[in-house]
Amino acid sequence: MVGRLDTGISVLDRKLDGGLPPGCLVAFAAEPASQSELLLYELTAARGTLYLSTERTDDAVRHAIETSPSSVGSPTVRHVASDTPLEEATQLIGALPDGANLIIDTLDVLERTDTDDYVDFLNELKSTMLETGSIAMLHCLKGHNEPANRMRTYHAVDAVFDLRTEIAGTELENHLTIPKFRGGRQPTEAIKLELTEEVAIDTSRDIA
């Protein structure tokens, strides 16, 4: 589709009619023990990326990206480590160039701030993405202790990517569903992914 920005992950781009619309906010929800970071790293190959890490140091993230088995780019990595994470993140995002990727990994730290302040942050983030024609991927950890503002995130974003990792016999299976997508035709079927050397469709157990 004209005007879409490809993610750099062919399986996703095909399902999304060419990619994501400029200005799109995506909540990427996954279990902490999954290989979800592999998808984030591969996104950096598509275009210039600002990677904000709220839990791991910037050195740790750079090392993980550099040693990733998949195709990656050279993102600008910053560690959001202050006592006022919303303010620090907003300042860093303010320097985002046009047509870039923004990755926040994880969003949980920001979601645990004051609700009104967090909603203001989300609105400002959306405005910045629209002004710059960029894409924001917000990594949200699933679990028993999800932040109180997680529902605010799901309401504000344009798309929700939900990664589920399950054990099937002796194998791990990863399924990506997209329960919300404001940017066009919503994929209705789960995408079975192989999260090893690169993000690809897993056809190992499909019947021809």
PDB file of C-alpha atoms in Angstrom:
ATOM      1  CA  MET A   1       0.000   0.000   0.000  1.00  0.00           C
ATOM      2  CA  VAL A   2       1.309   3.465  -0.953  1.00  0.00           C
ATOM      3  CA  GLY A   3       2.673   5.451   1.949  1.00  0.00           C
ATOM      4  CA  ARG A   4       3.409   2.471   4.197  1.00  0.00           C
ATOM      5  CA  LEU A   5       6.730   2.112   5.969  1.00  0.00           C
ATOM      6  CA  ASP A   6       8.068  -1.425   5.822  1.00  0.00           C
ATOM      7  CA  THR A   7       9.149  -2.963   9.098  1.00  0.00           C
ATOM      8  CA  GLY A   8      12.042  -4.859   7.554  1.00  0.00           C
ATOM      9  CA  ILE A   9      10.353  -8.117   8.598  1.00  0.00           C
ATOM     10  CA  SER A  10       8.902  -9.573   5.417  1.00  0.00           C
ATOM     11  CA  VAL A  11       6.298 -11.779   7.092  1.00  0.00           C
ATOM     12  CA  LEU A  12       4.816  -8.792   8.917  1.00  0.00           C
ATOM     13  CA  ASP A  13       4.935  -6.509   5.908  1.00  0.00           C
ATOM     14  CA  ARG A  14       2.994  -9.015   3.806  1.00  0.00           C
ATOM     15  CA  LYS A  15       0.299  -9.352   6.465  1.00  0.00           C
ATOM     16  CA  LEU A  16       0.083  -5.564   6.877  1.00  0.00           C
ATOM     17  CA  ASP A  17      -0.267  -4.760   3.164  1.00  0.00           C
ATOM     18  CA  GLY A  18       3.255  -3.425   2.906  1.00  0.00           C
ATOM     19  CA  GLY A  19       3.983  -2.231   6.418  1.00  0.00           C
ATOM     20  CA  LEU A  20       2.781   0.317   8.952  1.00  0.00           C
ATOM     21  CA  PRO A  21       1.357   3.788   8.267  1.00  0.00           C
ATOM     22  CA  PRO A  22       3.641   6.704   9.188  1.00  0.00           C
ATOM     23  CA  GLY A  23       2.746   8.006  12.629  1.00  0.00           C
ATOM     24  CA  CYS A  24       1.699   4.581  13.896  1.00  0.00           C
ATOM     25  CA  LEU A  25       2.005   3.610  17.579  1.00  0.00           C
ATOM     26  CA  VAL A  26       2.323  -0.143  18.175  1.00  0.00           C
ATOM     27  CA  ALA A  27       2.103  -1.945  21.511  1.00  0.00           C
ATOM     28  CA  PHE A  28       4.120  -5.156  21.239  1.00  0.00           C
ATOM     29  CA  ALA A  29       3.051  -7.422  24.116  1.00  0.00           C
ATOM     30  CA  ALA A  30       5.117 -10.489  24.969  1.00  0.00           C
ATOM     31  CA  GLU A  31       6.151 -12.727  27.848  1.00  0.00           C
ATOM     32  CA  PRO A  32       9.448 -11.800  29.536  1.00  0.00           C
ATOM     33  CA  ALA A  33      10.883 -15.256  28.796  1.00  0.00           C
ATOM     34  CA  SER A  34      10.132 -15.089  25.061  1.00  0.00           C
ATOM     35  CA  GLN A  35      12.499 -14.148  22.248  1.00  0.00           C
ATOM     36  CA  SER A  36      10.530 -10.950  21.631  1.00  0.00           C
ATOM     37  CA  GLU A  37      13.652  -8.767  21.572  1.00  0.00           C
ATOM     38  CA  LEU A  38      14.713 -10.494  18.357  1.00  0.00           C
ATOM     39  CA  LEU A  39      11.819  -8.838  16.560  1.00  0.00           C
ATOM     40  CA  LEU A  40      12.787  -5.450  18.021  1.00  0.00           C
ATOM     41  CA  TYR A  41      16.391  -5.848  16.916  1.00  0.00           C
ATOM     42  CA  GLU A  42      15.369  -6.776  13.389  1.00  0.00           C
ATOM     43  CA  LEU A  43      13.229  -3.637  13.128  1.00  0.00           C
ATOM     44  CA  THR A  44      16.410  -1.559  13.351  1.00  0.00           C
ATOM     45  CA  ALA A  45      17.518  -2.794   9.930  1.00  0.00           C
ATOM     46  CA  ALA A  46      14.658  -1.014   8.139  1.00  0.00           C
ATOM     47  CA  ARG A  47      15.680   2.599   8.896  1.00  0.00           C
ATOM     48  CA  GLY A  48      17.323   4.879  11.430  1.00  0.00           C
ATOM     49  CA  THR A  49      16.187   3.926  14.920  1.00  0.00           C
ATOM     50  CA  LEU A  50      16.166   5.513  18.350  1.00  0.00           C
ATOM     51  CA  TYR A  51      16.190   2.686  20.894  1.00  0.00           C
ATOM     52  CA  LEU A  52      15.206   3.756  24.427  1.00  0.00           C
ATOM     53  CA  SER A  53      15.987   1.159  27.080  1.00  0.00           C
ATOM     54  CA  THR A  54      14.325   1.652  30.451  1.00  0.00           C
ATOM     55  CA  GLU A  55      15.753  -1.390  32.231  1.00  0.00           C
ATOM     56  CA  ARG A  56      18.959  -2.590  30.570  1.00  0.00           C
ATOM     57  CA  THR A  57      21.962  -0.317  30.141  1.00  0.00           C
ATOM     58  CA  ASP A  58      22.745   1.078  26.721  1.00  0.00           C
ATOM     59  CA  ASP A  59      25.934  -1.020  26.594  1.00  0.00           C
ATOM     60  CA  ALA A  60      23.944  -4.194  27.278  1.00  0.00           C
ATOM     61  CA  VAL A  61      21.440  -3.386  24.530  1.00  0.00           C
ATOM     62  CA  ARG A  62      24.146  -2.515  21.995  1.00  0.00           C
ATOM     63  CA  HIS A  63      25.938  -5.780  22.724  1.00  0.00           C
ATOM     64  CA  ALA A  64      22.699  -7.756  22.315  1.00  0.00           C
ATOM     65  CA  ILE A  65      21.969  -6.085  18.979  1.00  0.00           C
ATOM     66  CA  GLU A  66      25.518  -6.472  17.682  1.00  0.00           C
ATOM     67  CA  THR A  67      25.549 -10.198  18.533  1.00  0.00           C
ATOM     68  CA  SER A  68      22.029 -10.863  17.267  1.00  0.00           C
ATOM     69  CA  PRO A  69      21.908 -13.621  14.621  1.00  0.00           C
ATOM     70  CA  SER A  70      19.393 -11.663  12.548  1.00  0.00           C
ATOM     71  CA  SER A  71      19.911  -8.698  10.240  1.00  0.00           C
ATOM     72  CA  VAL A  72      20.105  -5.501  12.280  1.00  0.00           C
ATOM     73  CA  GLY A  73      20.956  -1.840  11.853  1.00  0.00           C
ATOM     74  CA  SER A  74      22.995   0.581  13.940  1.00  0.00           C
ATOM     75  CA  PRO A  75      20.429   2.248  16.185  1.00  0.00           C
ATOM     76  CA  THR A  76      21.044   5.120  18.547  1.00  0.00           C
ATOM     77  CA  VAL A  77      20.644   3.525  21.989  1.00  0.00           C
ATOM     78  CA  ARG A  78      19.874   5.531  25.114  1.00  0.00           C
ATOM     79  CA  HIS A  79      19.217   4.330  28.658  1.00  0.00           C
ATOM     80  CA  VAL A  80      16.307   6.097  30.377  1.00  0.00           C
ATOM     81  CA  ALA A  81      17.502   5.940  33.975  1.00  0.00           C
ATOM     82  CA  SER A  82      16.336   9.089  35.751  1.00  0.00           C
ATOM     83  CA  ASP A  83      13.704   9.419  38.474  1.00  0.00           C
ATOM     84  CA  THR A  84      11.513  11.250  35.950  1.00  0.00           C
ATOM     85  CA  PRO A  85      11.392   8.762  33.034  1.00  0.00           C
ATOM     86  CA  LEU A  86       8.539  10.464  31.178  1.00  0.00           C
ATOM     87  CA  GLU A  87      10.401  13.753  31.038  1.00  0.00           C
ATOM     88  CA  GLU A  88      13.671  12.101  30.002  1.00  0.00           C
ATOM     89  CA  ALA A  89      12.001  10.001  27.323  1.00  0.00           C
ATOM     90  CA  THR A  90      10.120  13.031  25.964  1.00  0.00           C
ATOM     91  CA  GLN A  91      13.355  14.992  25.695  1.00  0.00           C
ATOM     92  CA  LEU A  92      15.110  12.180  23.831  1.00  0.00           C
ATOM     93  CA  ILE A  93      12.165  11.608  21.493  1.00  0.00           C
ATOM     94  CA  GLY A  94      12.120  15.327  20.697  1.00  0.00           C
ATOM     95  CA  ALA A  95      15.298  14.860  18.645  1.00  0.00           C
ATOM     96  CA  LEU A  96      13.831  12.059  16.500  1.00  0.00           C
ATOM     97  CA  PRO A  97      14.516  12.657  12.786  1.00  0.00           C
ATOM     98  CA  ASP A  98      11.880  12.313  10.086  1.00  0.00           C
ATOM     99  CA  GLY A  99      10.926   8.836   8.931  1.00  0.00           C
ATOM    100  CA  ALA A 100      12.564   6.975  11.803  1.00  0.00           C
ATOM    101  CA  ASN A 101      11.778   4.079  14.114  1.00  0.00           C
ATOM    102  CA  LEU A 102      11.331   4.584  17.843  1.00  0.00           C
ATOM    103  CA  ILE A 103      11.607   1.555  20.116  1.00  0.00           C
ATOM    104  CA  ILE A 104      10.859   1.783  23.839  1.00  0.00           C
ATOM    105  CA  ASP A 105      12.002  -1.367  25.647  1.00  0.00           C
ATOM    106  CA  THR A 106      10.265  -1.813  27.976  1.00  0.00           C
ATOM    107  CA  LEU A 107       7.307   0.521  28.276  1.00  0.00           C
ATOM    108  CA  ASP A 108       6.459  -0.847  31.736  1.00  0.00           C
ATOM    109  CA  VAL A 109       8.615   1.713  33.562  1.00  0.00           C
ATOM    110  CA  LEU A 110       6.763   4.581  31.895  1.00  0.00           C
ATOM    111  CA  GLU A 111       3.385   2.914  32.445  1.00  0.00           C
ATOM    112  CA  ARG A 112       3.978   2.950  36.213  1.00  0.00           C
ATOM    113  CA  THR A 113       3.976   6.744  36.372  1.00  0.00           C
ATOM    114  CA  ASP A 114       1.036   9.027  37.224  1.00  0.00           C
ATOM    115  CA  THR A 115      -1.932   8.275  34.949  1.00  0.00           C
ATOM    116  CA  ASP A 116      -2.598  11.859  33.841  1.00  0.00           C
ATOM    117  CA  ASP A 117       1.090  12.437  33.119  1.00  0.00           C
ATOM    118  CA  TYR A 118       1.281   9.163  31.217  1.00  0.00           C
ATOM    119  CA  VAL A 119      -1.761   9.963  29.070  1.00  0.00           C
ATOM    120  CA  ASP A 120      -0.211  13.341  28.244  1.00  0.00           C
ATOM    121  CA  PHE A 121       2.978  11.510  27.253  1.00  0.00           C
ATOM    122  CA  LEU A 122       1.071   9.180  24.924  1.00  0.00           C
ATOM    123  CA  ASN A 123      -0.717  12.077  23.253  1.00  0.00           C
ATOM    124  CA  GLU A 124       2.533  13.959  22.755  1.00  0.00           C
ATOM    125  CA  LEU A 125       4.187  10.801  21.448  1.00  0.00           C
ATOM    126  CA  LYS A 126       1.444  10.358  18.868  1.00  0.00           C
ATOM    127  CA  SER A 127       1.828  13.966  17.743  1.00  0.00           C
ATOM    128  CA  THR A 128       5.585  13.521  17.360  1.00  0.00           C
ATOM    129  CA  MET A 129       5.161  10.348  15.312  1.00  0.00           C
ATOM    130  CA  LEU A 130       2.712  12.110  12.991  1.00  0.00           C
ATOM    131  CA  GLU A 131       4.918  15.187  12.632  1.00  0.00           C
ATOM    132  CA  THR A 132       8.001  13.138  11.788  1.00  0.00           C
ATOM    133  CA  GLY A 133       6.264  10.381   9.822  1.00  0.00           C
ATOM    134  CA  SER A 134       7.836   7.805  12.121  1.00  0.00           C
ATOM    135  CA  ILE A 135       6.811   4.518  13.766  1.00  0.00           C
ATOM    136  CA  ALA A 136       6.887   3.759  17.494  1.00  0.00           C
ATOM    137  CA  MET A 137       7.191   0.186  18.795  1.00  0.00           C
ATOM    138  CA  LEU A 138       6.351  -0.004  22.502  1.00  0.00           C
ATOM    139  CA  HIS A 139       7.519  -3.246  24.127  1.00  0.00           C
ATOM    140  CA  CYS A 140       5.052  -4.294  26.847  1.00  0.00           C
ATOM    141  CA  LEU A 141       5.785  -7.225  29.134  1.00  0.00           C
ATOM    142  CA  LYS A 142       2.890  -9.522  29.923  1.00  0.00           C
ATOM    143  CA  GLY A 143       2.499 -11.096  33.341  1.00  0.00           C
ATOM    144  CA  HIS A 144       0.754 -11.076  36.698  1.00  0.00           C
ATOM    145  CA  ASN A 145       2.087  -7.651  37.669  1.00  0.00           C
ATOM    146  CA  GLU A 146       1.229  -5.574  34.625  1.00  0.00           C
ATOM    147  CA  PRO A 147       1.278  -1.784  35.163  1.00  0.00           C
ATOM    148  CA  ALA A 148      -2.005  -0.090  36.007  1.00  0.00           C
ATOM    149  CA  ASN A 149      -1.725   2.090  32.895  1.00  0.00           C
ATOM    150  CA  ARG A 150      -1.431  -0.849  30.461  1.00  0.00           C
ATOM    151  CA  MET A 151      -5.067  -0.415  29.425  1.00  0.00           C
ATOM    152  CA  ARG A 152      -4.330   3.251  28.662  1.00  0.00           C
ATOM    153  CA  THR A 153      -1.566   2.066  26.353  1.00  0.00           C
ATOM    154  CA  TYR A 154      -3.800  -0.391  24.498  1.00  0.00           C
ATOM    155  CA  HIS A 155      -6.465   2.292  24.089  1.00  0.00           C
ATOM    156  CA  ALA A 156      -4.065   4.930  22.754  1.00  0.00           C
ATOM    157  CA  VAL A 157      -2.033   2.879  20.280  1.00  0.00           C
ATOM    158  CA  ASP A 158      -2.985   2.239  16.676  1.00  0.00           C
ATOM    159  CA  ALA A 159      -2.019  -1.429  16.708  1.00  0.00           C
ATOM    160  CA  VAL A 160      -1.475  -4.208  19.223  1.00  0.00           C
ATOM    161  CA  PHE A 161       0.896  -7.068  18.414  1.00  0.00           C
ATOM    162  CA  ASP A 162       0.431  -9.966  20.842  1.00  0.00           C
ATOM    163  CA  LEU A 163       3.164 -12.607  20.897  1.00  0.00           C
ATOM    164  CA  ARG A 164       2.353 -15.904  22.593  1.00  0.00           C
ATOM    165  CA  THR A 165       4.967 -18.564  23.256  1.00  0.00           C
ATOM    166  CA  GLU A 166       3.726 -22.075  24.009  1.00  0.00           C
ATOM    167  CA  ILE A 167       5.218 -25.537  24.369  1.00  0.00           C
ATOM    168  CA  ALA A 168       3.859 -28.006  21.814  1.00  0.00           C
ATOM    169  CA  GLY A 169       5.263 -31.423  22.582  1.00  0.00           C
ATOM    170  CA  THR A 170       9.016 -30.895  22.708  1.00  0.00           C
ATOM    171  CA  GLU A 171       9.017 -27.665  20.687  1.00  0.00           C
ATOM    172  CA  LEU A 172       8.431 -24.012  21.416  1.00  0.00           C
ATOM    173  CA  GLU A 173       5.898 -22.303  19.186  1.00  0.00           C
ATOM    174  CA  ASN A 174       5.482 -18.551  18.778  1.00  0.00           C
ATOM    175  CA  HIS A 175       2.222 -17.104  17.496  1.00  0.00           C
ATOM    176  CA  LEU A 176       1.723 -13.423  16.722  1.00  0.00           C
ATOM    177  CA  THR A 177      -1.813 -12.052  16.619  1.00  0.00           C
ATOM    178  CA  ILE A 178      -2.873  -8.494  15.820  1.00  0.00           C
ATOM    179  CA  PRO A 179      -6.136  -7.905  17.712  1.00  0.00           C
ATOM    180  CA  LYS A 180      -6.092  -4.179  16.958  1.00  0.00           C
ATOM    181  CA  PHE A 181      -5.016  -2.372  13.799  1.00  0.00           C
ATOM    182  CA  ARG A 182      -6.362   1.058  12.872  1.00  0.00           C
ATOM    183  CA  GLY A 183      -4.106   1.347   9.840  1.00  0.00           C
ATOM    184  CA  GLY A 184      -6.099  -0.747   7.385  1.00  0.00           C
ATOM    185  CA  ARG A 185      -7.099  -4.357   6.894  1.00  0.00           C
ATOM    186  CA  GLN A 186      -6.615  -6.295  10.118  1.00  0.00           C
ATOM    187  CA  PRO A 187      -4.954  -9.711   9.824  1.00  0.00           C
ATOM    188  CA  THR A 188      -7.466 -12.199  11.218  1.00  0.00           C
ATOM    189  CA  GLU A 189      -5.237 -15.250  11.591  1.00  0.00           C
ATOM    190  CA  ALA A 190      -2.362 -15.876  13.985  1.00  0.00           C
ATOM    191  CA  ILE A 191       1.080 -15.747  12.385  1.00  0.00           C
ATOM    192  CA  LYS A 192       3.292 -18.658  13.417  1.00  0.00           C
ATOM    193  CA  LEU A 193       6.800 -17.261  13.803  1.00  0.00           C
ATOM    194  CA  GLU A 194      10.217 -18.797  14.071  1.00  0.00           C
ATOM    195  CA  LEU A 195      12.308 -16.665  16.430  1.00  0.00           C
ATOM    196  CA  THR A 196      15.783 -18.074  15.941  1.00  0.00           C
ATOM    197  CA  GLU A 197      18.225 -16.562  13.454  1.00  0.00           C
ATOM    198  CA  GLU A 198      15.616 -14.214  12.043  1.00  0.00           C
ATOM    199  CA  VAL A 199      11.917 -13.534  12.325  1.00  0.00           C
ATOM    200  CA  ALA A 200      10.257 -15.756   9.740  1.00  0.00           C
ATOM    201  CA  ILE A 201       7.172 -17.856   9.192  1.00  0.00           C
ATOM    202  CA  ASP A 202       7.522 -21.227  10.875  1.00  0.00           C
ATOM    203  CA  THR A 203       6.348 -23.920   8.447  1.00  0.00           C
ATOM    204  CA  SER A 204       8.065 -26.856  10.140  1.00  0.00           C
ATOM    205  CA  ARG A 205       4.829 -28.522  11.216  1.00  0.00           C
ATOM    206  CA  ASP A 206       2.491 -27.285   8.520  1.00  0.00           C
ATOM    207  CA  ILE A 207       0.781 -29.810   6.272  1.00  0.00           C
ATOM    208  CA  ALA A 208       1.472 -29.198   2.595  1.00  0.00           C
TER     209      ALA A 208
END
